[in-house]
Short mmCIF file of C-alpha atoms in Angstrom, two decimals:
data_model
loop_
_atom_site.label_atom_id
_atom_site.label_comp_id
_atom_site.label_asym_id
_atom_site.label_seq_id
_atom_site.Cartn_x
_atom_site.Cartn_y
_atom_site.Cartn_z
CA MET A 1132 110.21 64.40 91.19
CA SER A 1133 112.01 67.05 93.05
CA THR A 1134 113.15 68.76 90.04
CA LEU A 1135 109.67 68.56 88.45
CA TYR A 1136 108.10 70.15 91.65
CA ALA A 1137 110.75 72.78 91.82
CA LEU A 1138 110.35 73.80 88.21
CA ALA A 1139 106.62 73.82 88.26
CA ASN A 1140 106.69 75.96 91.49
CA LEU A 1141 109.43 78.38 90.20
CA LEU A 1142 107.34 78.89 87.01
CA GLU A 1143 104.22 79.02 89.00
CA VAL A 1144 102.34 76.47 87.07
CA SER A 1145 101.13 73.03 87.87
CA ALA A 1146 103.00 69.87 87.03
CA ASP A 1147 100.15 69.05 84.59
CA ASP A 1148 100.72 72.56 82.87
CA LEU A 1149 104.50 71.79 82.65
CA LEU A 1150 103.93 68.49 81.07
CA GLY A 1151 101.40 69.78 78.57
CA MET A 1152 98.38 68.11 80.47
CA GLY A 1153 96.94 71.07 81.87
CA SER A 1154 93.33 72.33 81.50
CA ASP A 1155 93.98 73.42 77.82
CA HIS A 1156 95.23 69.94 76.86
CA SER A 1157 93.19 66.68 76.77
CA ARG A 1158 93.87 63.22 75.75
CA GLY A 1159 91.57 61.01 73.86
CA SER A 1160 87.90 61.44 75.06
CA SER A 1161 88.79 63.16 78.27
CA ALA A 1162 87.96 66.55 76.93
CA ALA A 1163 84.30 65.66 77.27
CA VAL A 1164 84.84 64.06 80.58
CA ALA A 1165 86.69 66.95 81.93
CA ARG A 1166 83.54 68.91 82.04
CA SER A 1167 81.59 66.14 83.59
CA ASP A 1168 81.44 64.60 87.01
CA VAL A 1169 82.78 61.17 85.66
CA GLN A 1170 86.01 60.23 84.42
CA ARG A 1171 86.16 56.77 82.61
CA ALA A 1172 88.82 54.24 83.34
CA GLY A 1173 92.01 54.92 81.16
CA ASP A 1174 90.73 58.48 80.33
CA GLY A 1175 92.95 60.26 83.05
CA PRO A 1176 96.12 61.88 82.14
CA VAL A 1177 99.18 59.87 83.05
CA ILE A 1178 102.62 60.85 83.91
CA GLU A 1179 105.16 58.02 83.78
CA MET A 1180 108.56 59.07 85.36
CA GLU A 1181 111.88 57.49 84.52
CA ASN A 1182 112.28 56.47 88.23
CA GLY A 1183 109.46 53.96 88.22
CA VAL A 1184 106.72 56.25 89.52
CA ARG A 1185 103.50 56.68 87.74
CA TRP A 1186 100.88 59.39 88.44
CA GLU A 1187 97.23 58.94 87.04
CA ARG A 1188 95.17 61.94 87.62
CA LEU A 1189 91.68 61.12 88.93
CA ALA A 1190 88.56 63.01 88.13
CA MET A 1191 88.79 66.51 89.64
CA SER A 1192 87.69 70.09 88.76
CA GLN A 1193 90.06 72.01 86.43
CA GLY A 1194 92.13 74.59 88.25
CA GLY A 1195 91.09 73.24 91.66
CA ALA A 1196 93.13 73.37 94.69
CA VAL A 1197 93.46 69.49 94.96
CA GLU A 1198 95.22 67.21 92.87
CA ALA A 1199 93.70 63.72 93.02
CA LEU A 1200 96.15 60.98 92.03
CA LEU A 1201 96.34 57.16 91.74
CA ILE A 1202 100.04 56.62 92.44
CA THR A 1203 102.00 53.56 91.51
CA TYR A 1204 105.61 52.82 92.74
CA ASP A 1205 107.28 50.07 90.85
CA PRO A 1206 109.67 47.82 92.93
CA GLY A 1207 112.87 49.90 93.61
CA ALA A 1208 111.25 53.20 92.58
CA SER A 1209 111.28 56.32 94.73
CA SER A 1210 110.13 60.00 94.65
CA SER A 1211 113.56 61.20 94.03
CA VAL A 1212 116.03 59.81 91.53
CA ASP A 1213 118.96 60.60 93.61
CA GLY A 1214 117.55 59.44 96.89
CA ARG A 1215 117.33 62.89 98.41
CA LEU A 1216 114.49 64.19 100.49
CA MET A 1217 112.30 66.64 98.78
CA ARG A 1218 110.15 69.67 99.95
CA HIS A 1219 107.37 71.56 98.30
CA ALA A 1220 104.25 73.50 99.11
CA GLY A 1221 101.10 71.99 100.13
CA ILE A 1222 99.65 69.16 102.23
CA GLU A 1223 99.57 65.46 101.16
CA TYR A 1224 96.97 62.92 102.02
CA GLY A 1225 97.34 59.25 100.92
CA TYR A 1226 95.78 55.90 101.26
CA MET A 1227 97.61 52.69 100.31
CA LEU A 1228 95.70 50.12 98.25
CA GLU A 1229 98.44 47.39 97.55
CA GLY A 1230 101.95 46.79 98.12
CA VAL A 1231 104.25 48.48 100.77
CA LEU A 1232 105.53 51.97 100.43
CA THR A 1233 108.18 53.44 102.81
CA LEU A 1234 107.86 57.08 103.96
CA GLN A 1235 110.59 58.82 105.19
CA LEU A 1236 109.43 62.14 106.97
CA ASP A 1237 112.05 64.20 108.54
CA PHE A 1238 113.96 61.79 110.69
CA ASP A 1239 111.22 59.10 111.07
CA THR A 1240 110.61 56.23 108.72
CA TYR A 1241 107.19 54.54 108.20
CA GLU A 1242 106.17 51.33 106.30
CA LEU A 1243 102.80 51.95 104.84
CA SER A 1244 100.76 48.77 103.80
CA PRO A 1245 97.22 48.39 102.34
CA GLY A 1246 94.61 50.25 104.37
CA ASP A 1247 97.26 52.57 106.01
CA SER A 1248 96.80 56.28 105.36
CA LEU A 1249 99.09 59.38 105.75
CA HIS A 1250 98.92 63.07 106.10
CA PHE A 1251 101.77 65.54 106.21
CA GLU A 1252 102.90 69.03 105.38
CA SER A 1253 104.81 68.77 102.10
CA SER A 1254 107.33 71.61 103.30
CA ARG A 1255 108.70 68.76 105.54
CA PRO A 1256 111.64 66.88 103.99
CA HIS A 1257 110.14 63.60 102.68
CA LEU A 1258 110.82 60.70 100.34
CA LEU A 1259 108.54 57.97 99.20
CA ALA A 1260 110.03 54.65 98.03
CA ASN A 1261 109.05 51.08 97.14
CA ARG A 1262 111.58 48.78 98.79
CA GLY A 1263 109.33 45.77 98.26
CA ALA A 1264 109.13 43.16 95.33
CA VAL A 1265 105.61 44.08 94.12
CA PRO A 1266 104.10 47.43 93.02
CA ALA A 1267 102.83 49.77 95.53
CA ARG A 1268 99.57 51.56 94.61
CA GLY A 1269 97.56 54.18 96.49
CA VAL A 1270 95.27 57.17 96.24
CA TRP A 1271 96.85 60.58 96.85
CA PHE A 1272 95.48 64.03 97.37
CA VAL A 1273 97.82 66.93 97.28
CA ILE A 1274 96.08 70.17 98.53
CA GLY A 1275 97.52 73.86 98.02
CA ARG A 1276 100.68 72.79 96.14
CA HIS A 1277 100.58 76.06 94.20
CA ASP A 1278 99.45 78.38 97.09
CA THR A 1279 103.08 79.09 98.28
CA PRO A 1280 106.45 79.26 96.83
CA ASN A 1281 108.79 76.24 96.65
CA VAL A 1282 110.70 75.90 100.01
#
C-alpha cells in the first residue's frame, strides 16, 4: 500500500489511474453507470492487493477530490506488507461495518469495531491491520490525497 501511494503521488496520478482503472477505463457496465448517480452492486472497480486488502470504489464523480471505498481486510491483512507505518497526502474518514480493525496512528493504537468511526490527517504515520479471525469491512473516504506531494 505504501509503495502504491508513493508511486501514484510521485507520478501525480490516482491509484486508480496507476492501475488502469481511472476515468478513461471502465469494467463491464460501469461505463454507463459512471455518468449516472447510481452504481450497481458488483460494477465498481476493485483493487485486490497481495497483502489481503481489497478496495472497491463506490459511486463517486470522476476526477473528484473524494475517493469513496468499501474496504475489506482479511484476517492477518494490513495496509503495509512489511508492517511499516505509511504517510500520504489527504484526510481519511472511515466507518466500520463488521470485524475489528486495528489502527496504529503515531504512537497510539485503537481497536475499531462495528459502528466505530475515525478521522485523521493521512500525513500522520499510520497502519491499519486486521489481527482478528474474521474479515474487517468498512466504508472509507479519502479527501485531497492528490492535493499535496507525498510526505
